Amino acid sequence: RAKVPVKKSRTIAGAIPAHPSLSCARFSTGLRPQSTTPLLLKAEDAVGLNRFFGIERMRSPSLEKLHSAMHFSRRTFLRARAIAFLVALSLTFPLAAQETRWKELSAQAEQLQKQGKYAEALPVAQEAVRVAEATFGDQHPNTAAALEKLGEVYQAQGKYPEAEPLFKRALDIREKALGAESLELAQSLNSLGELYRAQGKYAETEALLKRSLAIREKALGPEHPDVASSLNNLANLYRDQ
């Protein structure tokens, strides 16, 4: 590579300040205007050029401030990312524990209801609703399931006015969250229909049970046991009339 005649020429555009992060620098000597290929200048060569031009201090105050700000910004970013990770991690385990608690309460309420222990099942089902709302939010399908279970306990006790708003709320949540043709919605329609049948509200019952049957037939086919269950509920309704 041709040696740059530094002392004989003052046409060099400028020296590149040396910096610990530099392994090399690019500069154009201006000695060969016909050449557009820049030469590679090593950091130690840049030091010599800076000293030749009388620039003894390699770092200007502005550069020092810039690097200080860059290091500070990087430290801040890494610290913020670490904090965000720890917060997310700290929230994950309590949520998992609460979900497990909700499942345990739901299973316990279901078991007590099957045993006919409605007075014992009621506070368990109420606690399951509270945990579901706190864990998943008041518009989550799991909250709808908890509401429906509480409604079933009230219905088993003959407390229809208490059960009806719970069934309606569960139905509304499922329709918004899961869609108008979901099987979960079909379950809510069936539950509310059975509540109305127990109260002798046959017209409301028929509309709900037919809609539930239509969803199940479309999703599961005409030979599915859940479809048979819906047909049986309609048959019971017509028998009661």
Tab-separated table of N, CA and C in Angstrom, residues 49-203:
chain	number	residue	atom	x	y	z
A	49	LEU	N	-1.355	11.036	13.276
A	49	LEU	CA	-1.852	12.159	12.493
A	49	LEU	C	-2.419	13.257	13.379
A	50	ASN	N	-3.127	12.864	14.410
A	50	ASN	CA	-3.665	13.877	15.323
A	50	ASN	C	-2.552	14.647	16.010
A	51	ARG	N	-1.512	13.938	16.397
A	51	ARG	CA	-0.394	14.623	17.035
A	51	ARG	C	0.325	15.544	16.045
A	52	PHE	N	0.390	15.122	14.789
A	52	PHE	CA	1.030	15.945	13.764
A	52	PHE	C	0.291	17.280	13.618
A	53	PHE	N	-1.058	17.202	13.666
A	53	PHE	CA	-1.828	18.426	13.519
A	53	PHE	C	-2.008	19.163	14.839
A	54	GLY	N	-1.363	18.690	15.875
A	54	GLY	CA	-1.396	19.391	17.150
A	54	GLY	C	-2.609	19.096	17.988
A	55	ILE	N	-3.350	18.022	17.656
A	55	ILE	CA	-4.521	17.659	18.464
A	55	ILE	C	-4.066	16.625	19.472
A	56	GLU	N	-3.690	17.086	20.634
A	56	GLU	CA	-3.106	16.190	21.630
A	56	GLU	C	-4.193	15.430	22.403
A	57	ARG	N	-5.377	16.033	22.559
A	57	ARG	CA	-6.411	15.384	23.346
A	57	ARG	C	-7.339	14.631	22.396
A	58	MET	N	-7.373	13.351	22.524
A	58	MET	CA	-8.116	12.533	21.600
A	58	MET	C	-9.625	12.601	21.854
A	59	ARG	N	-10.029	12.861	23.073
A	59	ARG	CA	-11.444	12.892	23.420
A	59	ARG	C	-11.847	14.329	23.715
A	60	SER	N	-12.847	14.782	23.002
A	60	SER	CA	-13.370	16.099	23.310
A	60	SER	C	-14.412	15.955	24.404
A	61	PRO	N	-14.705	17.043	25.134
A	61	PRO	CA	-15.744	16.957	26.174
A	61	PRO	C	-17.095	16.512	25.617
A	62	SER	N	-17.410	16.934	24.370
A	62	SER	CA	-18.699	16.542	23.796
A	62	SER	C	-18.767	15.042	23.553
A	63	LEU	N	-17.643	14.446	23.101
A	63	LEU	CA	-17.613	12.999	22.894
A	63	LEU	C	-17.754	12.248	24.212
A	64	GLU	N	-17.075	12.773	25.232
A	64	GLU	CA	-17.175	12.113	26.539
A	64	GLU	C	-18.611	12.142	27.048
A	65	LYS	N	-19.286	13.284	26.845
A	65	LYS	CA	-20.680	13.373	27.281
A	65	LYS	C	-21.556	12.424	26.482
A	66	LEU	N	-21.295	12.325	25.174
A	66	LEU	CA	-22.075	11.436	24.330
A	66	LEU	C	-21.948	9.990	24.774
A	67	HIS	N	-20.700	9.545	24.999
A	67	HIS	CA	-20.496	8.150	25.421
A	67	HIS	C	-21.072	7.907	26.804
A	68	SER	N	-20.966	8.898	27.670
A	68	SER	CA	-21.542	8.747	29.000
A	68	SER	C	-23.055	8.581	28.908
A	69	ALA	N	-23.681	9.388	28.043
A	69	ALA	CA	-25.124	9.283	27.870
A	69	ALA	C	-25.516	7.941	27.271
A	70	MET	N	-24.695	7.476	26.301
A	70	MET	CA	-25.001	6.187	25.678
A	70	MET	C	-24.922	5.047	26.679
A	71	HIS	N	-23.885	5.061	27.508
A	71	HIS	CA	-23.746	4.001	28.527
A	71	HIS	C	-24.877	4.094	29.538
A	72	PHE	N	-25.252	5.333	29.898
A	72	PHE	CA	-26.341	5.505	30.860
A	72	PHE	C	-27.654	4.975	30.273
A	73	SER	N	-27.914	5.301	28.985
A	73	SER	CA	-29.142	4.843	28.341
A	73	SER	C	-29.178	3.321	28.270
A	74	ARG	N	-28.061	2.699	27.969
A	74	ARG	CA	-28.022	1.246	27.892
A	74	ARG	C	-28.273	0.624	29.260
A	75	ARG	N	-27.638	1.205	30.284
A	75	ARG	CA	-27.859	0.681	31.638
A	75	ARG	C	-29.318	0.826	32.041
A	76	THR	N	-29.906	1.982	31.707
A	76	THR	CA	-31.310	2.216	32.045
A	76	THR	C	-32.217	1.226	31.343
A	77	PHE	N	-31.937	0.983	30.057
A	77	PHE	CA	-32.747	0.036	29.278
A	77	PHE	C	-32.654	-1.372	29.852
A	78	LEU	N	-31.426	-1.810	30.168
A	78	LEU	CA	-31.248	-3.158	30.701
A	78	LEU	C	-31.915	-3.297	32.062
A	79	ARG	N	-31.808	-2.242	32.880
A	79	ARG	CA	-32.442	-2.292	34.201
A	79	ARG	C	-33.960	-2.361	34.066
A	80	ALA	N	-34.530	-1.550	33.145
A	80	ALA	CA	-35.977	-1.553	32.954
A	80	ALA	C	-36.459	-2.903	32.439
A	81	ARG	N	-35.685	-3.513	31.521
A	81	ARG	CA	-36.075	-4.816	30.994
A	81	ARG	C	-36.033	-5.874	32.085
A	82	ALA	N	-35.034	-5.808	32.949
A	82	ALA	CA	-34.936	-6.778	34.041
A	82	ALA	C	-36.096	-6.625	35.021
A	83	ILE	N	-36.460	-5.366	35.302
A	83	ILE	CA	-37.567	-5.120	36.218
A	83	ILE	C	-38.877	-5.639	35.626
A	84	ALA	N	-39.083	-5.378	34.324
A	84	ALA	CA	-40.305	-5.853	33.659
A	84	ALA	C	-40.393	-7.376	33.700
A	85	PHE	N	-39.262	-8.034	33.497
A	85	PHE	CA	-39.247	-9.497	33.540
A	85	PHE	C	-39.603	-10.010	34.930
A	86	LEU	N	-39.036	-9.366	35.954
A	86	LEU	CA	-39.310	-9.811	37.316
A	86	LEU	C	-40.758	-9.573	37.703
A	87	VAL	N	-41.319	-8.443	37.240
A	87	VAL	CA	-42.732	-8.168	37.536
A	87	VAL	C	-43.623	-9.209	36.870
A	88	ALA	N	-43.341	-9.498	35.590
A	88	ALA	CA	-44.133	-10.514	34.882
A	88	ALA	C	-44.017	-11.874	35.560
A	89	LEU	N	-42.801	-12.200	36.003
A	89	LEU	CA	-42.586	-13.482	36.667
A	89	LEU	C	-43.334	-13.540	37.990
A	90	SER	N	-43.336	-12.421	38.712
A	90	SER	CA	-44.011	-12.392	40.011
A	90	SER	C	-45.519	-12.502	39.871
A	91	LEU	N	-46.051	-12.038	38.714
A	91	LEU	CA	-47.493	-12.115	38.505
A	91	LEU	C	-47.935	-13.487	38.011
A	92	THR	N	-47.055	-14.202	37.356
A	92	THR	CA	-47.422	-15.480	36.753
A	92	THR	C	-47.802	-16.510	37.801
A	93	PHE	N	-46.990	-16.629	38.830
A	93	PHE	CA	-47.222	-17.673	39.832
A	93	PHE	C	-48.490	-17.436	40.641
A	94	PRO	N	-48.770	-16.197	41.108
A	94	PRO	CA	-50.041	-15.989	41.812
A	94	PRO	C	-51.256	-16.271	40.938
A	95	LEU	N	-51.200	-15.900	39.654
A	95	LEU	CA	-52.317	-16.165	38.762
A	95	LEU	C	-52.531	-17.664	38.579
A	96	ALA	N	-51.438	-18.397	38.439
A	96	ALA	CA	-51.556	-19.850	38.310
A	96	ALA	C	-52.145	-20.457	39.573
A	97	ALA	N	-51.734	-19.952	40.710
A	97	ALA	CA	-52.265	-20.450	41.978
A	97	ALA	C	-53.753	-20.130	42.118
A	98	GLN	N	-54.152	-18.928	41.678
A	98	GLN	CA	-55.563	-18.545	41.757
A	98	GLN	C	-56.412	-19.390	40.806
A	99	GLU	N	-55.877	-19.682	39.617
A	99	GLU	CA	-56.621	-20.524	38.679
A	99	GLU	C	-56.808	-21.923	39.247
A	100	THR	N	-55.762	-22.446	39.881
A	100	THR	CA	-55.876	-23.759	40.525
A	100	THR	C	-56.918	-23.724	41.633
A	101	ARG	N	-56.930	-22.633	42.395
A	101	ARG	CA	-57.911	-22.473	43.466
A	101	ARG	C	-59.333	-22.441	42.908
A	102	TRP	N	-59.524	-21.740	41.791
A	102	TRP	CA	-60.847	-21.666	41.169
A	102	TRP	C	-61.304	-23.058	40.717
A	103	LYS	N	-60.417	-23.826	40.115
A	103	LYS	CA	-60.765	-25.175	39.658
A	103	LYS	C	-61.141	-26.068	40.835
A	104	GLU	N	-60.413	-25.939	41.931
A	104	GLU	CA	-60.708	-26.748	43.120
A	104	GLU	C	-62.082	-26.394	43.695
A	105	LEU	N	-62.373	-25.108	43.772
A	105	LEU	CA	-63.669	-24.663	44.296
A	105	LEU	C	-64.811	-25.123	43.397
A	106	SER	N	-64.608	-25.023	42.081
A	106	SER	CA	-65.646	-25.444	41.142
A	106	SER	C	-65.937	-26.937	41.280
A	107	ALA	N	-64.874	-27.725	41.381
A	107	ALA	CA	-65.051	-29.168	41.536
A	107	ALA	C	-65.739	-29.498	42.861
A	108	GLN	N	-65.380	-28.772	43.902
A	108	GLN	CA	-65.989	-29.013	45.207
A	108	GLN	C	-67.477	-28.660	45.196
A	109	ALA	N	-67.819	-27.525	44.581
A	109	ALA	CA	-69.223	-27.125	44.490
A	109	ALA	C	-70.020	-28.138	43.679
A	110	GLU	N	-69.427	-28.621	42.588
A	110	GLU	CA	-70.082	-29.628	41.756
A	110	GLU	C	-70.363	-30.906	42.543
A	111	GLN	N	-69.389	-31.336	43.318
A	111	GLN	CA	-69.531	-32.561	44.095
A	111	GLN	C	-70.606	-32.412	45.178
A	112	LEU	N	-70.596	-31.293	45.872
A	112	LEU	CA	-71.592	-31.052	46.917
A	112	LEU	C	-73.001	-30.958	46.331
A	113	GLN	N	-73.106	-30.354	45.140
A	113	GLN	CA	-74.408	-30.253	44.486
A	113	GLN	C	-74.939	-31.638	44.120
A	114	LYS	N	-74.073	-32.487	43.598
A	114	LYS	CA	-74.488	-33.841	43.223
A	114	LYS	C	-74.933	-34.647	44.442
A	115	GLN	N	-74.332	-34.338	45.580
A	115	GLN	CA	-74.679	-35.032	46.820
A	115	GLN	C	-75.932	-34.450	47.480
A	116	GLY	N	-76.467	-33.395	46.891
A	116	GLY	CA	-77.651	-32.756	47.457
A	116	GLY	C	-77.360	-31.861	48.644
A	117	LYS	N	-76.100	-31.545	48.852
A	117	LYS	CA	-75.708	-30.689	49.980
A	117	LYS	C	-75.655	-29.227	49.513
A	118	TYR	N	-76.833	-28.684	49.236
A	118	TYR	CA	-76.904	-27.365	48.606
A	118	TYR	C	-76.463	-26.242	49.542
A	119	ALA	N	-76.780	-26.386	50.822
A	119	ALA	CA	-76.382	-25.350	51.774
A	119	ALA	C	-74.856	-25.261	51.873
A	120	GLU	N	-74.180	-26.385	51.752
A	120	GLU	CA	-72.715	-26.389	51.782
A	120	GLU	C	-72.128	-25.964	50.436
A	121	ALA	N	-72.824	-26.301	49.368
A	121	ALA	CA	-72.327	-25.967	48.041
A	121	ALA	C	-72.403	-24.469	47.759
A	122	LEU	N	-73.387	-23.786	48.359
A	122	LEU	CA	-73.610	-22.372	48.047
A	122	LEU	C	-72.411	-21.481	48.343
A	123	PRO	N	-71.860	-21.489	49.570
A	123	PRO	CA	-70.708	-20.612	49.818
A	123	PRO	C	-69.474	-20.982	48.986
A	124	VAL	N	-69.349	-22.273	48.671
A	124	VAL	CA	-68.218	-22.695	47.834
A	124	VAL	C	-68.378	-22.134	46.426
A	125	ALA	N	-69.590	-22.212	45.879
A	125	ALA	CA	-69.849	-21.676	44.545
A	125	ALA	C	-69.704	-20.161	44.522
A	126	GLN	N	-70.108	-19.506	45.573
A	126	GLN	CA	-69.952	-18.042	45.655
A	126	GLN	C	-68.481	-17.656	45.677
A	127	GLU	N	-67.687	-18.411	46.420
A	127	GLU	CA	-66.248	-18.137	46.467
A	127	GLU	C	-65.606	-18.409	45.111
A	128	ALA	N	-66.088	-19.422	44.405
A	128	ALA	CA	-65.561	-19.709	43.070
A	128	ALA	C	-65.811	-18.538	42.124
A	129	VAL	N	-66.966	-17.909	42.222
A	129	VAL	CA	-67.262	-16.732	41.398
A	129	VAL	C	-66.320	-15.586	41.756
A	130	ARG	N	-66.117	-15.372	43.033
A	130	ARG	CA	-65.246	-14.276	43.466
A	130	ARG	C	-63.822	-14.480	42.956
A	131	VAL	N	-63.317	-15.701	43.075
A	131	VAL	CA	-61.958	-15.998	42.618
A	131	VAL	C	-61.861	-15.865	41.096
A	132	ALA	N	-62.887	-16.325	40.392
A	132	ALA	CA	-62.873	-16.239	38.925
A	132	ALA	C	-62.850	-14.787	38.463
A	133	GLU	N	-63.664	-13.955	39.063
A	133	GLU	CA	-63.703	-12.538	38.680
A	133	GLU	C	-62.377	-11.852	38.961
A	134	ALA	N	-61.775	-12.179	40.099
A	134	ALA	CA	-60.499	-11.564	40.449
A	134	ALA	C	-59.357	-12.070	39.575
A	135	THR	N	-59.450	-13.306	39.144
A	135	THR	CA	-58.361	-13.912	38.375
A	135	THR	C	-58.483	-13.655	36.880
A	136	PHE	N	-59.681	-13.847	36.328
A	136	PHE	CA	-59.864	-13.783	34.875
A	136	PHE	C	-60.547	-12.515	34.393
A	137	GLY	N	-61.225	-11.809	35.280
A	137	GLY	CA	-62.014	-10.657	34.869
A	137	GLY	C	-63.483	-11.026	34.766
A	138	ASP	N	-64.340	-10.002	34.731
A	138	ASP	CA	-65.783	-10.265	34.781
A	138	ASP	C	-66.391	-10.594	33.425
A	139	GLN	N	-65.571	-10.637	32.348
A	139	GLN	CA	-66.091	-10.984	31.022
A	139	GLN	C	-65.414	-12.226	30.444
A	140	HIS	N	-64.842	-13.030	31.296
A	140	HIS	CA	-64.117	-14.214	30.835
A	140	HIS	C	-65.021	-15.457	30.859
A	141	PRO	N	-64.851	-16.376	29.907
A	141	PRO	CA	-65.662	-17.601	29.905
A	141	PRO	C	-65.569	-18.405	31.201
A	142	ASN	N	-64.413	-18.391	31.866
A	142	ASN	CA	-64.308	-19.107	33.145
A	142	ASN	C	-65.198	-18.468	34.210
A	143	THR	N	-65.321	-17.158	34.159
A	143	THR	CA	-66.233	-16.468	35.073
A	143	THR	C	-67.673	-16.859	34.760
A	144	ALA	N	-67.989	-16.993	33.470
A	144	ALA	CA	-69.331	-17.439	33.080
A	144	ALA	C	-69.630	-18.828	33.634
A	145	ALA	N	-68.643	-19.714	33.578
A	145	ALA	CA	-68.837	-21.067	34.118
A	145	ALA	C	-69.102	-21.022	35.619
A	146	ALA	N	-68.384	-20.162	36.334
A	146	ALA	CA	-68.591	-20.042	37.779
A	146	ALA	C	-69.975	-19.476	38.094
A	147	LEU	N	-70.407	-18.491	37.307
A	147	LEU	CA	-71.734	-17.906	37.501
A	147	LEU	C	-72.828	-18.946	37.262
A	148	GLU	N	-72.647	-19.738	36.219
A	148	GLU	CA	-73.646	-20.759	35.899
A	148	GLU	C	-73.745	-21.807	37.009
A	149	LYS	N	-72.595	-22.190	37.547
A	149	LYS	CA	-72.613	-23.169	38.639
A	149	LYS	C	-73.334	-22.613	39.863
A	150	LEU	N	-73.089	-21.349	40.177
A	150	LEU	CA	-73.790	-20.729	41.306
A	150	LEU	C	-75.291	-20.676	41.026
A	151	GLY	N	-75.656	-20.370	39.781
A	151	GLY	CA	-77.070	-20.360	39.424
A	151	GLY	C	-77.716	-21.727	39.592
A	152	GLU	N	-76.990	-22.774	39.247
A	152	GLU	CA	-77.515	-24.127	39.397
A	152	GLU	C	-77.778	-24.464	40.869
A	153	VAL	N	-76.892	-24.003	41.739
A	153	VAL	CA	-77.091	-24.265	43.172
A	153	VAL	C	-78.345	-23.549	43.678
A	154	TYR	N	-78.506	-22.288	43.265
A	154	TYR	CA	-79.712	-21.547	43.653
A	154	TYR	C	-80.969	-22.225	43.095
A	155	GLN	N	-80.901	-22.681	41.848
A	155	GLN	CA	-82.058	-23.339	41.236
A	155	GLN	C	-82.411	-24.615	41.986
A	156	ALA	N	-81.390	-25.366	42.382
A	156	ALA	CA	-81.641	-26.608	43.129
A	156	ALA	C	-82.312	-26.331	44.462
A	157	GLN	N	-82.087	-25.150	45.017
A	157	GLN	CA	-82.724	-24.756	46.278
A	157	GLN	C	-84.096	-24.113	46.057
A	158	GLY	N	-84.492	-23.983	44.797
A	158	GLY	CA	-85.765	-23.346	44.482
A	158	GLY	C	-85.707	-21.829	44.516
A	159	LYS	N	-84.503	-21.259	44.534
A	159	LYS	CA	-84.343	-19.801	44.575
A	159	LYS	C	-84.176	-19.262	43.141
A	160	TYR	N	-85.300	-19.281	42.421
A	160	TYR	CA	-85.259	-18.915	41.010
A	160	TYR	C	-84.909	-17.449	40.759
A	161	PRO	N	-85.409	-16.518	41.548
A	161	PRO	CA	-85.039	-15.119	41.308
A	161	PRO	C	-83.531	-14.859	41.453
A	162	GLU	N	-82.890	-15.603	42.351
A	162	GLU	CA	-81.442	-15.450	42.504
A	162	GLU	C	-80.685	-16.114	41.349
A	163	ALA	N	-81.246	-17.205	40.828
A	163	ALA	CA	-80.564	-17.952	39.772
A	163	ALA	C	-80.650	-17.258	38.413
A	164	GLU	N	-81.773	-16.639	38.110
A	164	GLU	CA	-81.992	-16.087	36.762
A	164	GLU	C	-80.938	-15.066	36.330
A	165	PRO	N	-80.603	-14.041	37.119
A	165	PRO	CA	-79.593	-13.084	36.649
A	165	PRO	C	-78.210	-13.706	36.459
A	166	LEU	N	-77.926	-14.752	37.208
A	166	LEU	CA	-76.641	-15.430	37.051
A	166	LEU	C	-76.574	-16.167	35.719
A	167	PHE	N	-77.673	-16.873	35.372
A	167	PHE	CA	-77.723	-17.568	34.083
A	167	PHE	C	-77.668	-16.571	32.918
A	168	LYS	N	-78.372	-15.469	33.053
A	168	LYS	CA	-78.392	-14.467	31.983
A	168	LYS	C	-77.016	-13.832	31.795
A	169	ARG	N	-76.360	-13.568	32.896
A	169	ARG	CA	-75.027	-12.972	32.792
A	169	ARG	C	-74.041	-13.945	32.167
A	170	ALA	N	-74.109	-15.202	32.556
A	170	ALA	CA	-73.230	-16.218	31.968
A	170	ALA	C	-73.481	-16.344	30.468
A	171	LEU	N	-74.739	-16.321	30.073
A	171	LEU	CA	-75.089	-16.413	28.652
A	171	LEU	C	-74.517	-15.225	27.884
A	172	ASP	N	-74.680	-14.040	28.430
A	172	ASP	CA	-74.188	-12.827	27.763
A	172	ASP	C	-72.666	-12.853	27.602
A	173	ILE	N	-71.954	-13.285	28.635
A	173	ILE	CA	-70.487	-13.357	28.568
A	173	ILE	C	-70.059	-14.333	27.478
A	174	ARG	N	-70.669	-15.492	27.442
A	174	ARG	CA	-70.276	-16.515	26.470
A	174	ARG	C	-70.596	-16.090	25.039
A	175	GLU	N	-71.722	-15.445	24.852
A	175	GLU	CA	-72.062	-15.019	23.492
A	175	GLU	C	-71.078	-13.970	22.985
A	176	LYS	N	-70.672	-13.047	23.847
A	176	LYS	CA	-69.724	-12.006	23.446
A	176	LYS	C	-68.312	-12.553	23.285
A	177	ALA	N	-67.922	-13.421	24.194
A	177	ALA	CA	-66.537	-13.905	24.188
A	177	ALA	C	-66.305	-15.055	23.208
A	178	LEU	N	-67.305	-15.919	23.023
A	178	LEU	CA	-67.106	-17.144	22.256
A	178	LEU	C	-67.897	-17.210	20.953
A	179	GLY	N	-68.870	-16.344	20.810
A	179	GLY	CA	-69.634	-16.325	19.571
A	179	GLY	C	-71.008	-16.939	19.716
A	180	ALA	N	-71.857	-16.635	18.717
A	180	ALA	CA	-73.262	-17.037	18.773
A	180	ALA	C	-73.496	-18.500	18.432
A	181	GLU	N	-72.447	-19.226	18.040
A	181	GLU	CA	-72.617	-20.638	17.685
A	181	GLU	C	-71.708	-21.546	18.506
A	182	SER	N	-71.251	-21.060	19.625
A	182	SER	CA	-70.362	-21.868	20.459
A	182	SER	C	-71.171	-22.865	21.282
A	183	LEU	N	-70.543	-23.986	21.581
A	183	LEU	CA	-71.204	-25.013	22.394
A	183	LEU	C	-71.411	-24.536	23.829
A	184	GLU	N	-70.515	-23.678	24.301
A	184	GLU	CA	-70.689	-23.124	25.650
A	184	GLU	C	-71.956	-22.270	25.714
A	185	LEU	N	-72.206	-21.529	24.642
A	185	LEU	CA	-73.447	-20.737	24.596
A	185	LEU	C	-74.661	-21.660	24.588
A	186	ALA	N	-74.573	-22.753	23.857
A	186	ALA	CA	-75.680	-23.725	23.845
A	186	ALA	C	-75.974	-24.229	25.249
A	187	GLN	N	-74.920	-24.429	26.050
A	187	GLN	CA	-75.109	-24.863	27.425
A	187	GLN	C	-75.839	-23.808	28.247
A	188	SER	N	-75.456	-22.543	28.069
A	188	SER	CA	-76.122	-21.462	28.794
A	188	SER	C	-77.584	-21.330	28.383
A	189	LEU	N	-77.863	-21.469	27.094
A	189	LEU	CA	-79.245	-21.411	26.619
A	189	LEU	C	-80.078	-22.538	27.240
A	190	ASN	N	-79.485	-23.700	27.320
A	190	ASN	CA	-80.182	-24.840	27.913
A	190	ASN	C	-80.445	-24.623	29.402
A	191	SER	N	-79.449	-24.081	30.115
A	191	SER	CA	-79.602	-23.856	31.555
A	191	SER	C	-80.702	-22.838	31.851
A	192	LEU	N	-80.678	-21.723	31.108
A	192	LEU	CA	-81.714	-20.713	31.321
A	192	LEU	C	-83.088	-21.256	30.919
A	193	GLY	N	-83.126	-22.045	29.841
A	193	GLY	CA	-84.400	-22.648	29.426
A	193	GLY	C	-84.976	-23.572	30.478
A	194	GLU	N	-84.128	-24.369	31.094
A	194	GLU	CA	-84.593	-25.278	32.144
A	194	GLU	C	-85.091	-24.519	33.369
A	195	LEU	N	-84.442	-23.381	33.657
A	195	LEU	CA	-84.912	-22.545	34.769
A	195	LEU	C	-86.307	-22.013	34.474
A	196	TYR	N	-86.539	-21.561	33.243
A	196	TYR	CA	-87.858	-21.045	32.880
A	196	TYR	C	-88.909	-22.160	32.871
A	197	ARG	N	-88.521	-23.340	32.455
A	197	ARG	CA	-89.466	-24.461	32.456
A	197	ARG	C	-89.919	-24.779	33.877
A	198	ALA	N	-88.974	-24.708	34.825
A	198	ALA	CA	-89.326	-24.963	36.227
A	198	ALA	C	-90.308	-23.922	36.759
A	199	GLN	N	-90.322	-22.741	36.147
A	199	GLN	CA	-91.231	-21.673	36.576
A	199	GLN	C	-92.508	-21.626	35.730
A	200	GLY	N	-92.615	-22.538	34.776
A	200	GLY	CA	-93.806	-22.555	33.939
A	200	GLY	C	-93.791	-21.526	32.826
A	201	LYS	N	-92.634	-20.976	32.499
A	201	LYS	CA	-92.526	-19.998	31.406
A	201	LYS	C	-92.208	-20.752	30.118
A	202	TYR	N	-93.230	-21.391	29.567
A	202	TYR	CA	-93.003	-22.345	28.490
A	202	TYR	C	-92.600	-21.697	27.169
A	203	ALA	N	-93.169	-20.552	26.857
A	203	ALA	CA	-92.824	-19.896	25.594
A	203	ALA	C	-91.345	-19.506	25.571
